[in-house]
Every structure is written in structure tokens, then in C-alpha cells.
XYZ file of C-alpha atoms in Angstrom:
783
model
C 40.248 95.167 111.446
C 39.866 99.148 111.536
C 38.219 100.415 108.477
C 40.752 102.310 107.304
C 43.005 99.616 107.560
C 40.490 96.757 105.866
C 40.033 99.906 103.299
C 43.539 100.048 102.417
C 43.603 96.473 102.577
C 41.194 95.285 99.653
C 42.897 97.993 97.279
C 46.390 96.174 97.814
C 45.721 94.120 94.149
C 43.646 96.369 92.271
C 45.482 97.993 89.090
C 46.640 100.733 90.353
C 48.241 103.748 87.981
C 50.511 104.633 90.547
C 52.255 108.137 89.773
C 53.660 108.947 93.540
C 55.346 112.034 92.282
C 54.965 113.526 88.807
C 57.545 115.904 89.216
C 60.498 113.047 88.374
C 59.192 112.394 85.430
C 59.066 116.427 84.233
C 62.593 115.874 85.980
C 63.972 112.874 84.753
C 61.802 114.440 81.035
C 64.502 117.642 81.801
C 67.575 115.932 82.908
C 67.433 113.847 79.306
C 67.049 116.913 77.634
C 69.806 118.671 78.646
C 71.781 116.035 78.900
C 71.038 115.688 75.631
C 71.507 119.903 74.393
C 74.861 119.708 75.787
C 76.193 116.797 74.309
C 75.616 118.287 71.259
C 76.881 121.259 72.175
C 79.599 119.945 73.049
C 80.504 118.141 70.341
C 79.621 121.066 68.034
C 81.882 122.812 69.375
C 85.126 120.694 70.102
C 84.797 117.633 67.399
C 83.169 120.254 64.514
C 86.063 122.608 65.403
C 88.442 123.127 62.840
C 91.778 122.867 63.903
C 93.905 123.178 60.777
C 96.350 125.775 60.591
C 94.858 129.101 58.554
C 97.929 128.843 55.997
C 96.668 125.181 54.962
C 96.509 123.870 51.173
C 93.017 125.095 49.834
C 91.229 123.393 47.268
C 91.616 125.748 44.360
C 88.196 127.701 43.678
C 87.023 129.687 40.522
C 86.223 133.603 41.265
C 84.557 134.284 38.383
C 81.887 135.606 40.038
C 83.470 137.728 42.365
C 83.354 141.458 40.966
C 86.496 143.102 39.688
C 86.211 146.052 42.258
C 86.305 143.212 45.250
C 89.031 141.781 43.384
C 90.960 144.712 42.935
C 89.965 146.587 45.981
C 91.416 147.055 50.077
C 90.976 144.743 52.270
C 88.310 145.272 54.199
C 84.939 144.814 51.962
C 81.322 145.143 52.494
C 79.476 142.289 50.768
C 75.770 143.626 50.825
C 76.402 146.705 48.634
C 80.194 145.839 47.119
C 82.299 148.264 48.772
C 86.010 148.138 49.645
C 88.368 149.766 52.068
C 92.355 150.388 52.780
C 93.604 151.368 55.639
C 95.199 154.951 55.044
C 98.672 155.165 54.144
C 101.281 154.075 55.985
C 99.241 153.425 59.102
C 99.438 149.802 59.571
C 96.684 147.278 61.591
C 97.982 144.708 63.554
C 95.386 141.998 63.290
C 95.607 138.717 65.660
C 93.145 135.192 64.771
C 92.167 131.890 66.516
C 92.657 133.358 70.851
C 91.903 134.083 72.842
C 94.792 131.923 74.208
C 94.709 131.115 77.295
C 99.163 131.304 77.707
C 100.404 133.337 74.409
C 97.317 136.580 73.964
C 97.832 136.996 77.698
C 101.889 137.568 75.918
C 101.014 139.763 73.111
C 98.474 142.028 74.819
C 101.772 143.010 76.947
C 103.778 143.353 74.022
C 101.508 145.642 72.572
C 100.420 147.763 76.093
C 103.943 147.959 76.221
C 104.759 149.772 73.382
C 101.375 151.785 73.358
C 100.315 149.832 70.226
C 96.324 149.341 69.825
C 95.450 145.681 67.989
C 92.343 144.228 66.140
C 91.864 140.633 67.630
C 89.739 138.613 65.243
C 88.267 135.652 68.283
C 86.782 132.556 68.049
C 83.391 132.081 69.489
C 84.673 128.947 71.704
C 87.710 130.054 72.519
C 86.129 132.991 74.052
C 83.151 131.102 75.983
C 86.401 129.045 77.640
C 88.387 132.371 78.179
C 85.620 135.153 78.479
C 88.653 137.197 80.666
C 90.811 137.513 78.064
C 87.774 138.829 75.694
C 87.594 141.379 78.811
C 91.011 142.400 79.073
C 91.281 142.771 75.306
C 88.406 145.009 75.073
C 89.300 146.773 78.166
C 93.427 147.310 77.238
C 91.721 150.079 74.088
C 91.909 146.642 71.697
C 89.022 146.043 68.735
C 87.080 142.299 68.555
C 86.652 141.035 65.799
C 84.186 137.781 64.665
C 85.851 135.011 63.903
C 83.278 131.879 63.638
C 82.559 129.951 65.872
C 84.534 126.997 65.420
C 86.874 127.825 62.951
C 85.233 127.305 60.188
C 85.916 128.103 56.419
C 82.599 129.627 55.793
C 83.257 129.409 52.237
C 82.208 125.594 52.123
C 79.338 125.711 54.847
C 75.809 125.847 54.515
C 74.023 128.988 54.386
C 72.171 128.048 58.152
C 75.792 127.461 59.343
C 76.946 130.901 58.387
C 74.167 132.524 59.883
C 74.801 130.337 63.068
C 79.012 130.611 63.611
C 78.158 134.380 63.270
C 74.882 134.589 65.587
C 76.359 132.563 68.194
C 80.431 134.149 68.329
C 78.289 137.830 68.643
C 76.394 136.391 71.105
C 79.898 134.720 73.086
C 81.414 138.201 72.922
C 78.053 140.102 74.111
C 78.440 137.895 77.320
C 81.973 138.105 77.806
C 82.759 141.862 76.409
C 79.434 143.810 76.303
C 79.727 145.038 72.380
C 79.622 143.336 69.388
C 81.385 144.465 66.597
C 80.596 144.234 63.088
C 84.102 142.719 61.894
C 84.720 139.782 60.770
C 87.438 137.383 59.380
C 86.339 134.242 57.486
C 88.637 131.482 58.528
C 91.001 130.621 55.692
C 90.966 133.759 53.644
C 94.153 135.677 53.160
C 93.962 138.740 49.998
C 91.646 140.255 48.182
C 92.775 138.661 44.878
C 92.341 134.859 46.494
C 88.764 135.282 46.609
C 87.006 132.055 44.845
C 83.232 131.882 44.573
C 82.238 129.585 46.786
C 84.116 132.721 49.811
C 83.027 135.454 48.366
C 79.007 133.837 48.556
C 79.661 133.948 52.577
C 81.502 137.519 52.318
C 78.081 138.431 50.803
C 75.962 136.996 53.148
C 77.814 138.434 55.998
C 76.942 141.757 54.838
C 73.817 141.067 54.470
C 73.298 139.993 58.139
C 75.657 143.197 58.989
C 78.814 142.188 59.132
C 82.568 143.940 57.469
C 84.912 140.876 55.521
C 88.599 141.875 56.628
C 90.883 140.650 54.887
C 94.358 141.414 55.318
C 98.015 142.381 52.489
C 100.370 141.058 54.734
C 101.654 137.327 55.761
C 103.418 136.764 58.387
C 103.799 133.647 57.763
C 103.957 132.969 61.452
C 102.019 129.990 61.589
C 104.695 128.423 59.643
C 106.755 128.859 62.524
C 109.400 130.561 59.093
C 112.419 131.743 62.752
C 111.922 135.477 64.263
C 113.109 136.785 61.992
C 111.643 135.593 59.178
C 108.365 136.494 60.927
C 109.453 140.157 60.597
C 110.567 140.332 56.969
C 107.252 139.012 56.260
C 105.230 141.795 58.084
C 107.320 145.408 56.679
C 104.816 146.623 54.402
C 107.367 147.217 50.876
C 106.372 150.940 50.373
C 104.200 153.518 52.245
C 100.262 152.393 51.821
C 98.837 151.245 54.332
C 98.524 147.541 56.127
C 96.440 144.863 57.682
C 99.385 142.385 59.390
C 97.791 138.650 59.609
C 100.109 137.655 62.823
C 98.025 134.739 65.353
C 97.961 135.183 69.085
C 97.052 131.142 69.283
C 96.585 127.517 67.013
C 100.020 126.690 69.067
C 103.561 127.503 70.152
C 103.261 131.700 69.725
C 106.748 131.703 70.900
C 108.084 133.295 67.433
C 105.230 135.196 67.270
C 105.761 137.684 70.399
C 109.271 137.423 69.655
C 108.709 139.156 66.540
C 106.654 141.642 67.358
C 108.864 142.927 69.761
C 110.890 142.835 67.179
C 108.537 144.787 64.364
C 106.766 147.230 66.435
C 110.109 149.887 67.391
C 111.379 148.933 63.864
C 108.135 150.384 62.211
C 107.896 153.211 65.191
C 111.337 154.121 64.199
C 110.372 153.998 60.565
C 107.075 156.562 60.439
C 104.656 154.154 60.794
C 101.712 154.669 62.358
C 99.862 151.697 64.758
C 95.809 151.541 64.477
C 92.991 149.249 64.574
C 91.132 148.177 62.264
C 88.047 150.714 62.707
C 90.780 153.275 63.488
C 92.657 152.445 59.854
C 89.678 152.453 57.368
C 87.605 155.505 59.706
C 84.848 153.168 60.522
C 82.259 155.508 62.602
C 81.836 153.375 65.913
C 82.486 149.742 64.556
C 81.923 147.960 67.969
C 78.553 149.321 69.950
C 77.855 148.239 73.482
C 75.287 145.355 73.234
C 71.817 145.292 74.213
C 70.631 143.452 77.389
C 69.040 141.252 75.620
C 72.321 139.873 74.043
C 74.351 140.134 76.771
C 72.224 137.973 79.047
C 71.941 135.423 75.758
C 75.333 135.602 75.359
C 76.384 134.461 78.819
C 73.962 131.986 78.722
C 75.266 130.601 76.207
C 78.626 130.893 77.915
C 77.259 129.286 80.773
C 76.237 126.518 78.312
C 78.908 125.348 76.747
C 81.604 125.469 80.050
C 78.827 122.763 81.417
C 78.574 120.751 79.001
C 82.270 119.927 79.053
C 82.403 119.927 82.988
C 79.497 117.613 81.636
C 81.354 115.453 79.228
C 84.375 115.408 81.935
C 82.189 113.459 84.319
C 80.158 111.313 81.960
C 83.610 109.945 80.542
C 84.542 108.816 84.775
C 81.139 108.035 84.532
C 81.671 106.018 81.494
C 84.971 104.462 83.018
C 83.062 103.553 86.229
C 80.458 101.611 84.169
C 82.941 99.746 82.483
C 85.150 99.136 85.459
C 81.399 97.787 87.269
C 80.360 95.492 84.525
C 83.670 93.743 83.965
C 83.867 93.346 87.541
C 80.345 91.835 87.398
C 80.977 89.290 84.322
C 84.550 88.005 86.040
C 83.015 87.725 89.284
C 79.686 85.644 88.175
C 81.395 83.837 85.769
C 84.780 83.262 89.073
C 81.342 82.046 90.989
C 79.798 79.908 88.581
C 82.396 77.617 88.096
C 82.629 77.038 91.833
C 79.252 76.872 91.677
C 79.360 73.595 89.642
C 82.933 72.310 91.339
C 80.567 72.631 95.604
C 77.204 71.177 94.092
C 79.416 68.075 93.338
C 79.155 67.151 97.291
C 76.036 65.921 99.050
C 74.194 68.006 101.435
C 73.573 65.060 103.552
C 70.909 62.004 103.771
C 68.201 62.348 101.819
C 64.894 64.374 102.675
C 62.435 62.287 102.149
C 59.345 63.857 105.014
C 56.275 65.390 103.867
C 56.060 69.004 102.258
C 53.569 71.846 103.123
C 53.044 73.785 99.571
C 51.453 77.418 99.884
C 49.590 78.581 96.805
C 48.308 82.419 97.742
C 46.413 83.202 94.508
C 44.444 86.475 93.782
C 42.183 85.748 90.488
C 44.330 83.494 89.570
C 41.949 81.842 87.151
C 43.756 81.485 83.667
C 46.292 78.778 85.355
C 45.471 77.513 89.197
C 44.517 73.980 87.678
C 47.595 73.661 85.420
C 50.114 75.281 88.967
C 47.966 72.746 91.658
C 48.339 69.822 88.996
C 51.790 69.618 88.641
C 51.961 70.622 92.351
C 49.951 66.891 92.472
C 51.661 65.525 90.107
C 55.060 65.402 91.770
C 57.669 62.979 92.912
C 57.205 63.825 96.719
C 54.956 64.143 99.327
C 52.751 66.905 99.366
C 49.503 68.937 100.513
C 48.670 71.873 98.500
C 47.210 74.571 100.325
C 45.555 77.377 97.662
C 44.678 80.682 100.741
C 42.778 82.383 98.078
C 42.620 86.216 98.361
C 39.224 87.376 97.722
C 39.348 86.514 94.357
C 37.032 87.908 91.620
C 37.245 85.580 88.967
C 36.041 82.120 90.705
C 39.394 80.900 91.418
C 39.209 79.034 94.971
C 35.568 76.938 92.958
C 37.991 76.162 90.504
C 39.917 74.775 92.275
C 36.788 73.397 95.027
C 35.884 71.098 91.639
C 38.973 69.385 91.099
C 38.039 67.310 93.905
C 41.887 66.842 94.111
C 42.312 64.839 97.691
C 45.499 66.229 99.119
C 44.207 70.117 98.529
C 42.584 72.119 100.778
C 41.330 75.445 99.649
C 41.154 78.100 102.351
C 39.055 81.317 101.800
C 40.127 85.337 103.879
C 38.692 88.410 102.316
C 41.559 90.511 100.412
C 44.566 91.125 102.244
C 47.300 91.033 99.792
C 49.942 88.661 99.320
C 51.794 88.961 102.299
C 48.644 87.519 104.655
C 47.934 84.982 102.241
C 51.456 82.854 102.633
C 50.944 83.780 106.306
C 47.370 82.275 106.696
C 49.019 79.376 104.650
C 52.071 79.115 107.373
C 49.806 79.002 109.837
C 47.631 76.202 107.848
C 50.378 74.173 107.263
C 50.596 70.381 108.847
C 54.029 69.964 107.496
C 58.179 71.282 109.171
C 59.144 72.228 105.436
C 56.553 74.415 103.117
C 56.813 75.211 99.481
C 55.538 78.435 98.559
C 54.630 79.144 94.968
C 53.108 81.741 92.771
C 49.754 80.769 91.631
C 50.771 81.278 87.779
C 53.572 78.330 88.450
C 54.025 75.166 87.107
C 56.813 72.896 89.121
C 58.701 69.763 87.540
C 57.607 66.566 88.654
C 61.442 66.667 90.951
C 61.142 69.972 91.490
C 59.381 69.216 95.277
C 62.144 67.489 96.089
C 65.098 68.324 94.543
C 63.683 71.728 96.580
C 63.936 70.292 99.696
C 66.896 68.811 99.651
C 69.761 71.278 100.782
C 67.622 71.112 104.479
C 69.583 68.270 105.226
C 71.616 70.647 106.211
C 70.337 72.257 109.699
C 71.489 75.934 109.435
C 69.346 76.007 106.011
C 66.353 78.073 106.854
C 65.322 78.269 103.245
C 66.596 76.861 99.276
C 65.308 79.281 96.224
C 64.782 77.201 93.274
C 64.850 77.748 89.341
C 62.545 79.623 88.035
C 62.003 79.489 84.435
C 59.810 81.650 81.944
C 57.208 79.669 80.225
C 55.694 81.782 77.306
C 59.413 82.100 75.509
C 58.293 82.576 72.377
C 58.183 86.271 70.796
C 60.712 89.239 71.160
C 59.995 89.932 74.640
C 59.192 86.282 76.072
C 62.599 85.893 74.571
C 63.833 88.923 76.392
C 62.682 88.099 79.222
C 64.451 84.413 78.986
C 67.346 85.783 78.897
C 67.489 87.158 81.697
C 66.370 84.759 84.096
C 68.950 82.529 82.988
C 71.629 84.935 82.852
C 71.299 87.650 85.061
C 69.153 86.061 88.348
C 70.425 82.455 87.963
C 74.191 83.457 87.635
C 73.842 85.952 90.142
C 72.108 83.595 92.409
C 74.860 81.286 92.371
C 77.123 83.838 93.252
C 74.896 84.815 96.370
C 75.426 81.047 97.202
C 78.456 80.891 97.640
C 79.169 84.420 99.098
C 76.266 82.844 101.428
C 74.316 85.804 100.889
C 71.540 85.339 98.945
C 68.859 88.478 99.534
C 66.462 86.857 96.893
C 64.247 83.564 97.802
C 61.325 84.378 94.647
C 57.967 83.687 95.419
C 57.607 81.435 92.113
C 59.771 78.449 93.941
C 60.663 78.758 97.358
C 61.790 76.344 99.779
C 61.716 77.222 103.801
C 61.589 75.787 106.753
C 58.841 75.736 109.760
C 60.764 77.075 111.897
C 62.896 79.275 110.128
C 59.575 81.767 109.208
C 57.995 81.573 112.657
C 61.357 82.690 114.273
C 61.424 86.223 112.438
C 57.499 86.616 112.731
C 56.128 85.233 109.373
C 55.601 87.358 105.887
C 55.714 91.079 106.316
C 53.903 93.625 104.161
C 56.198 96.767 104.458
C 57.661 96.489 101.873
C 55.570 95.444 98.551
C 59.085 93.372 97.935
C 57.621 90.781 100.480
C 59.787 87.726 99.586
C 62.889 89.587 99.257
C 61.828 91.193 102.350
C 61.587 87.689 104.223
C 65.048 86.391 102.619
C 66.862 89.185 104.680
C 64.992 88.745 107.570
C 66.161 84.798 107.360
C 69.156 85.358 106.675
C 69.722 88.531 109.881
C 67.959 85.846 111.747
C 71.453 83.574 111.082
C 69.501 80.890 108.306
C 71.604 79.739 105.641
C 69.298 80.835 102.611
C 70.520 78.659 99.233
C 70.323 78.438 95.236
C 69.007 74.685 94.274
C 69.422 74.771 90.318
C 67.486 71.750 89.940
C 64.665 72.308 91.489
C 62.935 73.571 87.816
C 59.255 75.323 88.135
C 58.184 77.342 84.750
C 56.173 80.994 85.221
C 54.510 83.090 83.034
C 56.463 86.250 82.195
C 55.084 89.510 81.602
C 53.826 89.146 77.347
C 53.361 92.883 76.993
C 55.953 96.457 77.826
C 53.256 97.636 79.863
C 52.559 94.813 81.936
C 56.787 94.109 82.250
C 56.989 98.373 83.747
C 54.763 97.947 85.853
C 56.163 94.227 87.368
C 60.222 95.277 87.390
C 59.129 98.691 88.759
C 57.547 96.965 92.111
C 59.943 94.307 91.866
C 62.334 97.020 92.190
C 61.458 99.970 94.293
C 60.437 96.929 96.741
C 64.137 95.982 96.681
C 64.803 98.921 96.983
C 62.750 99.806 100.489
C 63.678 95.973 101.180
C 67.523 96.806 101.254
C 67.075 100.475 103.374
C 64.534 98.104 105.801
C 67.485 96.422 106.234
C 70.536 98.422 105.868
C 71.778 97.038 109.509
C 73.502 93.672 108.251
C 76.083 96.025 106.376
C 76.811 96.085 110.355
C 76.217 92.950 111.622
C 78.428 90.074 112.437
C 77.410 86.606 111.271
C 75.427 86.043 108.589
C 73.954 88.957 108.828
C 77.120 90.571 108.193
C 77.372 88.389 104.900
C 74.111 89.558 103.665
C 74.702 93.463 104.432
C 78.508 93.449 103.616
C 78.174 91.056 100.428
C 74.430 90.972 99.407
C 73.037 95.033 99.719
C 76.850 96.199 98.842
C 76.330 93.663 95.339
C 72.821 94.748 94.843
C 73.394 98.495 94.900
C 76.597 98.282 92.617
C 75.557 95.916 90.351
C 71.401 95.755 90.106
C 71.749 100.044 91.825
C 74.273 101.464 90.036
C 75.182 100.068 87.382
C 72.197 100.509 85.635
C 71.655 104.127 86.619
C 75.897 103.979 85.607
C 74.493 102.041 82.367
C 73.342 104.775 80.021
C 75.993 106.354 80.240
C 77.089 103.828 77.623
C 74.251 104.457 74.830
C 74.824 108.144 75.632
C 78.253 108.252 74.271
C 77.898 105.096 71.647
C 74.989 107.443 70.103
C 77.644 110.532 70.597
C 80.612 108.760 69.059
C 78.196 107.916 65.922
C 77.865 111.419 65.164
C 80.697 113.419 66.511
C 83.791 110.433 66.730
C 85.103 107.645 64.329
C 81.979 105.130 63.879
C 84.383 102.340 63.147
C 86.054 102.767 66.923
C 82.171 103.443 68.071
C 80.723 99.789 66.646
C 84.237 98.028 67.732
C 83.408 99.236 71.018
C 80.226 98.189 71.525
C 80.722 94.810 69.538
C 83.179 94.438 71.980
C 80.234 94.722 75.275
C 77.862 92.808 73.166
C 80.955 89.486 72.303
C 81.235 89.912 76.765
C 77.467 89.855 76.418
C 77.015 87.110 74.285
C 80.080 83.870 76.059
C 78.053 84.920 79.657
C 75.031 84.082 78.759
C 76.270 81.256 76.601
C 78.377 80.504 79.308
C 75.284 80.244 81.636
C 72.709 78.509 78.941
C 74.669 75.764 79.662
C 74.839 75.959 82.900
C 71.125 75.572 82.745
C 70.705 73.019 79.919
C 69.156 75.639 77.913
C 70.007 75.837 73.940
C 71.713 78.847 72.951
C 69.259 79.490 69.711
C 66.970 82.607 71.837
C 71.137 84.499 72.457
C 70.700 85.837 68.679
C 67.402 88.128 70.312
C 70.766 89.411 72.305
C 71.838 92.683 70.577
C 68.215 93.600 69.824
C 67.635 93.323 74.008
C 70.563 95.803 74.114
C 68.140 98.541 72.137
C 65.363 98.077 73.665
C 64.817 96.044 76.966
C 67.858 97.001 78.681
C 66.720 100.626 77.988
C 63.175 100.167 79.829
C 65.398 98.171 82.790
C 67.847 101.622 82.532
C 63.924 103.619 83.421
C 62.364 101.103 85.899
C 65.537 101.579 87.586
C 65.531 105.960 87.267
C 62.119 105.501 88.392
C 62.131 103.856 91.541
C 65.328 104.980 93.116
C 62.902 108.783 91.811
C 60.012 107.316 94.401
C 62.203 105.870 96.784
C 64.016 109.452 97.193
C 60.961 111.522 97.149
C 59.358 108.933 99.901
C 56.308 108.460 98.071
C 55.043 104.936 98.388
C 54.041 102.881 95.801
C 51.229 100.147 95.806
C 50.853 96.709 94.814
C 49.956 96.009 91.194
C 49.013 92.311 90.427
C 49.965 91.132 87.050
C 48.217 89.973 84.421
C 47.954 86.382 83.593
C 47.668 84.883 79.499
C 46.780 81.169 80.695
C 49.808 80.098 78.767
C 50.386 76.835 81.860
C 49.405 73.845 80.523
C 47.607 70.980 82.705
C 49.713 68.381 83.075
C 48.112 65.471 81.542
C 47.870 61.374 83.984
C 45.963 58.779 84.598
C 44.306 58.660 87.308
C 42.713 61.544 89.210
C 43.935 60.084 92.415
C 47.969 61.011 92.738
C 49.923 59.338 94.987
C 52.133 62.520 95.746
C 50.411 63.913 98.481
C 49.398 63.155 102.111
C 46.486 61.327 101.748
C 44.615 63.303 104.418
C 44.549 66.113 105.255
C 44.157 68.151 108.533
C 41.029 70.471 108.640
C 41.172 73.656 108.575
C 41.716 76.542 111.183
C 39.533 79.021 111.575
C 42.006 82.266 109.909
C 42.107 85.778 112.017
C 44.132 88.127 110.133
C 47.481 88.326 111.631
C 46.532 85.638 114.038
C 49.577 83.093 115.057
C 48.972 79.360 115.430
C 48.840 78.978 118.800
C 49.626 75.037 119.169
C 53.786 76.864 118.575
C 54.075 80.133 119.189
C 55.780 83.492 116.936
C 59.411 82.697 117.653
C 59.615 79.762 119.598
C 61.554 77.432 116.707
C 60.238 73.728 116.830
C 62.431 70.933 118.207
C 64.532 69.503 115.072
C 67.774 66.529 115.368
C 70.489 68.344 113.712
C 71.958 67.259 110.292
C 75.064 66.294 108.933
C 77.784 68.836 108.774
C 77.230 70.739 105.892
C 78.683 69.975 102.896
C 77.800 71.750 99.825
C 75.509 70.170 97.096
C 74.983 66.814 95.835
C 74.105 65.359 92.013
C 74.833 61.868 93.234
C 72.505 60.253 90.900
C 70.744 58.098 93.646
C 68.832 60.966 94.291
C 66.895 60.388 91.773
C 65.599 57.799 93.350
C 65.669 57.652 96.762
C 62.345 56.474 98.320
C 59.132 58.610 98.696
C 55.727 58.231 97.580
C 55.101 56.306 94.801
C 53.558 58.609 91.822
C 51.646 57.954 88.802
C 54.984 58.194 86.509
C 53.042 58.246 82.375
C 52.176 60.769 82.782
C 52.195 63.647 80.339
C 54.403 67.127 81.706
C 54.622 69.865 79.372
C 57.663 70.906 80.324
C 58.646 68.488 77.420
C 57.807 70.740 74.983
C 58.973 73.851 77.092
C 61.714 73.087 78.023
C 63.706 73.435 74.847
C 62.622 76.857 73.909
C 61.015 78.839 71.882
């Protein structure tokens, strides 16, 4: 082994804080902030938009603070100075509110152009952002543009900060769309000066202090009522020669009557000697509209882009929401149907009971906290076993602990630190049996677990068997959540994979393998971080069947802190992505490999990669809906989603023989644990796309495993006489049986499925202690 390679190998087990690309967190943070800003903007502009018609009934407001000079003065008000102005006699200013509208504004502009009339358009900021071309046309054709707030809100009832926001954002949007700024403001739901209430007057004063002139009306065309063309013309016709400001609308609904009324009104008033002018010209305002500054124009264009982009983002998120919902429902139906069929399938026997001895390989690195419990549990098996503990350069005395036990049937092989795959390959080379069980050093087996996990090998096509890993440290919320995930997520998926013959992973905690199968695929590879997934996929591609035996139960320690959980799941997820990419060729293969590719890999891509990436959309929309939509509807939808999770949980717990008590924490799991898993997948995908390599990180052990108590230090389960240890050379292959050459083995009975025949429980096996106290009697009942 070269120095460089040795240096890399010795670093495999060190706890490494790996940040392959810090930019991926920066990018993710930027995306989250951008998405949040976009949704806030979309929610503000769309769902806080006041869509009531201008003539809607308003609460009567006292006007005791309105000066008499204002209530009896002209319709154009300078609020800060308390001054008013009126149009010149026989001058009429046509004003249009609520636009621009892509349908009606162009038609009104066409009528005005044909009649050579200039008018004033009081525009809503959000609609200017949606139709900037129309705003530019208004200005280009000589009309005046004014503000009608940003979201058509009632400024009289709005807070002072919101009034300022509404006016400032509308001004910026107009500047960005047209290149001009304007001091003209018409508050939504305003009418004449006499109708001003105290709160309305406060809004007018504040607007004046910010540099705006409030433009009210003298004649209301009532076109918002759609009373008919003649009624609109009559309401817009002055009764005397006093100058008038007429209120009409170019948006807010069907304006067919407004367009038709203009066709009649303008020629008729011109013939009567009336002059048409903008509001600024009608009251002789000097330079009512001015060119916008560079800063305002750029800010306005940026705001327009943000508003339009937020709408697009919301549309995309809506489609993603539907996609996430459809995928979630599809998975729920798929795993439920598969689980029911799996229960029926397991009633069929695999064949004659498997009684041949088994080699159990325990790769260990700094496993002093739980290695004794793990080894003793294996020796307590009711099936003949030899236990091979491969110490991978531990620094905490793991090998010394096992050797000090002096247990027959247990061998310890020491090697320099080379990583878990190398330790497993060492165990494979040293094993004397044709059937191998691989188990982590933090895992305790139940007495019948080894016997149960090897029974599927009665069928010749079975090359590997996944057992049923259970969480032992279930105390606290984090332990309960992982317990739920193991039972509801992992085990339900394994039933489906088993049924579809596309099992992608035999977990390192509890898995059995046919030695021949391992030799044919070259042993355990170290090219990915998920060596168990990589190995399982390699076996499937080699034509072996990989199955799930839920009765083979083993208890394993789960991470007890969020930090440890993050490291573990990050490694799992990233390693799975590596394995999927490595074995992507299975998509185009036939037979067992094709089943892995077109069933297993597609399932992993959809439900373990794509769905976690899409699932945050559900949470984003929940928050968005609670703020801007109907909260009761959002709570109802979230409750329905949670109910689906609970029903799946109850069914999965029933299949696994677990008490449903921990499911009470499922609602809390949706707020913390699920989001953490989303972030894990997101970070893993970022890392994989960036092409970075994550280093192996060892999980912290807590010593929560218990040692089985027996009446004798000489268990009868192990093989009586272990053979001599071979001299281990890293990467070397056994000379007696070359890699890739399968050993001869008689054919087994045809594949039948699973077996629940009680006779299996009493099949011939090496006698073992019957009066020991097994820890799972305490654990199996849950916390």
C-alpha cells in the first residue's frame, strides 16, 4: 500500500467536518431567502389586494377634524398646507381608476386618441407591474399618470407605515415602467371633498407631507355599477359651467359600457363647448409629471421584475405542490398494497429448513461501548455460528475487550485502519462457512435472528437477505422519531422492494449473504460511502435475488443528537446517490439487474430523492396559506396529510408487532425531523452535483446496548472449533477459492416465498442456553 493510499485509509474513521463546497450552503440560503421574499411579495400584492369596487358601502366616518376650507374647497388638495384647487370653468378632466388593464385600457386609449382628448389615469402599482407596456403607452400618448396605491387599499384605514409603503412602491413601479414620477394621488374609495372623514383626512395630510397632491372627484359616472351607457353619459355630464373632474374606470371588471359611453360623451361635450384636459392642466399645475431619477428607475425596474418573477415562482410552486401531493399519495398506495401482498406471500415456505452453520462478521472500529453486548447476543443464537470480530485499528481497546471475554467460537482479527469495506473483506476471507451474516458492532441480535435470516437461502437464487433492524434507544423525541422512521419508512419500503424483486439495500446492521455471491461480485467495494447499498445493487446486477425477512430482528443504536443524526443521514444519502449513479447501467439491463434499474432505482429517485426535494413545498405553502389564505382550509389540508401518515404508521406498527404509542409524536416529527431529512437530501444532492467527495464519518456510540445474561459462559450456539486465522493482507483474496469462481452447491427447491410455519421454530439446531434473560424483552415493548 502506497503512503498516500495508507494516509487516506487511516483517515477514513476520523470524525471529519466535511464541507466540500461551502457555496452550496450559501446558494441554498440565497434560494430560501429569495423564495421567502418572492412569496411575501406575491402574498402582499395578490392576497392583500382590496378588490372591492370603488362604490362599495363604507363605514360612516366622522369628519370633525377636516378643515372647512377643505370640505368646501376644490377636489385637488395639498394636505400639508391645507390648500385646494379646482379646474377652470368649462374644463373637464376625465380620470380613470384601477388600471391599467390589458383588455379595457387599450380600448379606452383608442377612443381618446380618435377624439384627440388627454386624460389622467390613476394606476394601481401591482397592475402597472403586470402591464408596464400599457403604462408606457399612457405616458407616450400625452396622458397623465397618477397613483391609486399599490394594492388598491383603503388608505384611510391603513397604518401610517403601510400608507408610505403603498405610495412609495407605486411611485417606483411607475418610474421603472415609464421613466417618470408623478405627485398625483387618488386614494381608493375616495369621492368628493365633502365625504372626507377624519381618517381619510389623516391620509391626505400624510400624503401631502410626502409630496403628493390628492385628487378627488366632482362627478361620479357610476360606471362601476354598470347602469347602462345612457346612465353613465348622464352622470358624467356637468349641470353647470363649473370645471369638473369625472370619475371613470378602465379596470375592475367588464368596462364595455364605459367604452361605449365615452364614444358618446366626448363628442357631445365638445359640441357643447367643453375643453378636455389632464388634471394638471385643468388646475394649472406646473410640471405635474417629471422625469424619474436614475436610482428610482433602476429600483422600479427591479421591483417590476421581482413582482413578475414572484408570480412565476408561485405558479411553479403550485405545480410542484401538486406533484409532491401526487407522489406522496402514490407512495402511500404502493407501500400499502405491497405490504398486504407481502403478508400473504410470506405464508409460503422457502423450502427445507436451513440448518448449516453461519459465519458472523463484526467489523469494529472503536466499538468498546457495545461490542460485548453484540458478541454475546450472537453467541446466544439458537443457530450454530462462528463470530469473527475484525478490529479495524481501534484506539479504544475494542479488540482487547473481546479477547478478554475468552468466549469459544469468537475470533478477533486485528488490522490496520483501512475502513469498513476492508474489514468486511477481511472477515469474508477468514470465514469458514458458506453463509455469512454481517452485523455492525453496535447491534444486538435476538436469539432466533440468525436462524430466521438464513432461511430464505433454501432457495438457490437468493444471494442476500435483509433483516429487521430496530431502534433500541427510543427514549426522547429523537429516538421515537427514528423508531417511527425505521418501522414506517424503511420496513414498509423493504416489503415493497421484496415484492418487486428490486431490494436496493441490505442494512449493515443485520444482513446475510451467500459467500458464493459475495465472491462473484468481488467482495465489498469502498468506492461509495454506502457500502451496503453498493454491495446489494452489485448482487442484484449479478442476477441474485435479495429478499427481506422481517422476523430476523436486531437492535441497533440510533444517533442521540441532531448533529450525529445529520452526519449519519448525510453519509447514507450521499452514499446512496453514489451507488445509484454507479449502478445506473441497470436501467438498460434485463433480468434481475433490470428489475433493480427500472423498479428499484426509479423508486429511489422518485421517493427518496425527488419527493424530499419537493416535500418542502408543502410546508412553504402551509406557512404561505396561514398568512395570506384561509387558515382553516390550510389546517384542514395539513390535517388530512397528517392523517394519511398516521394511518400508514398504524398499519406498519401492526405489521411489525409494535405498540402504536410512539405515534403520538408524529405531528411533532413533521415540524423538526422531517425538515432535517429534507436538508440532508438537499445538501447531498448539492454535494453530488458539485462532484465533491464526502469522507466517511463514524457515528458516536452511547453504550445503550445491554449484555445478555446467561447461566453459562459456554454457549452451545457457536461452532465448537474455529479454524486458524489467516494472515491478512489488505485487498488480498483467499487462495482456496478464487474471487469470481462460484462454489458448487446443490439446487434448492423452487422459489416459494415466505414461511410462517410454526415448525420452523423447532427445527434442528445446535442446543443453546434456554434460561438466559434477553434484553429485547425490555426493549421490544417500546419506550
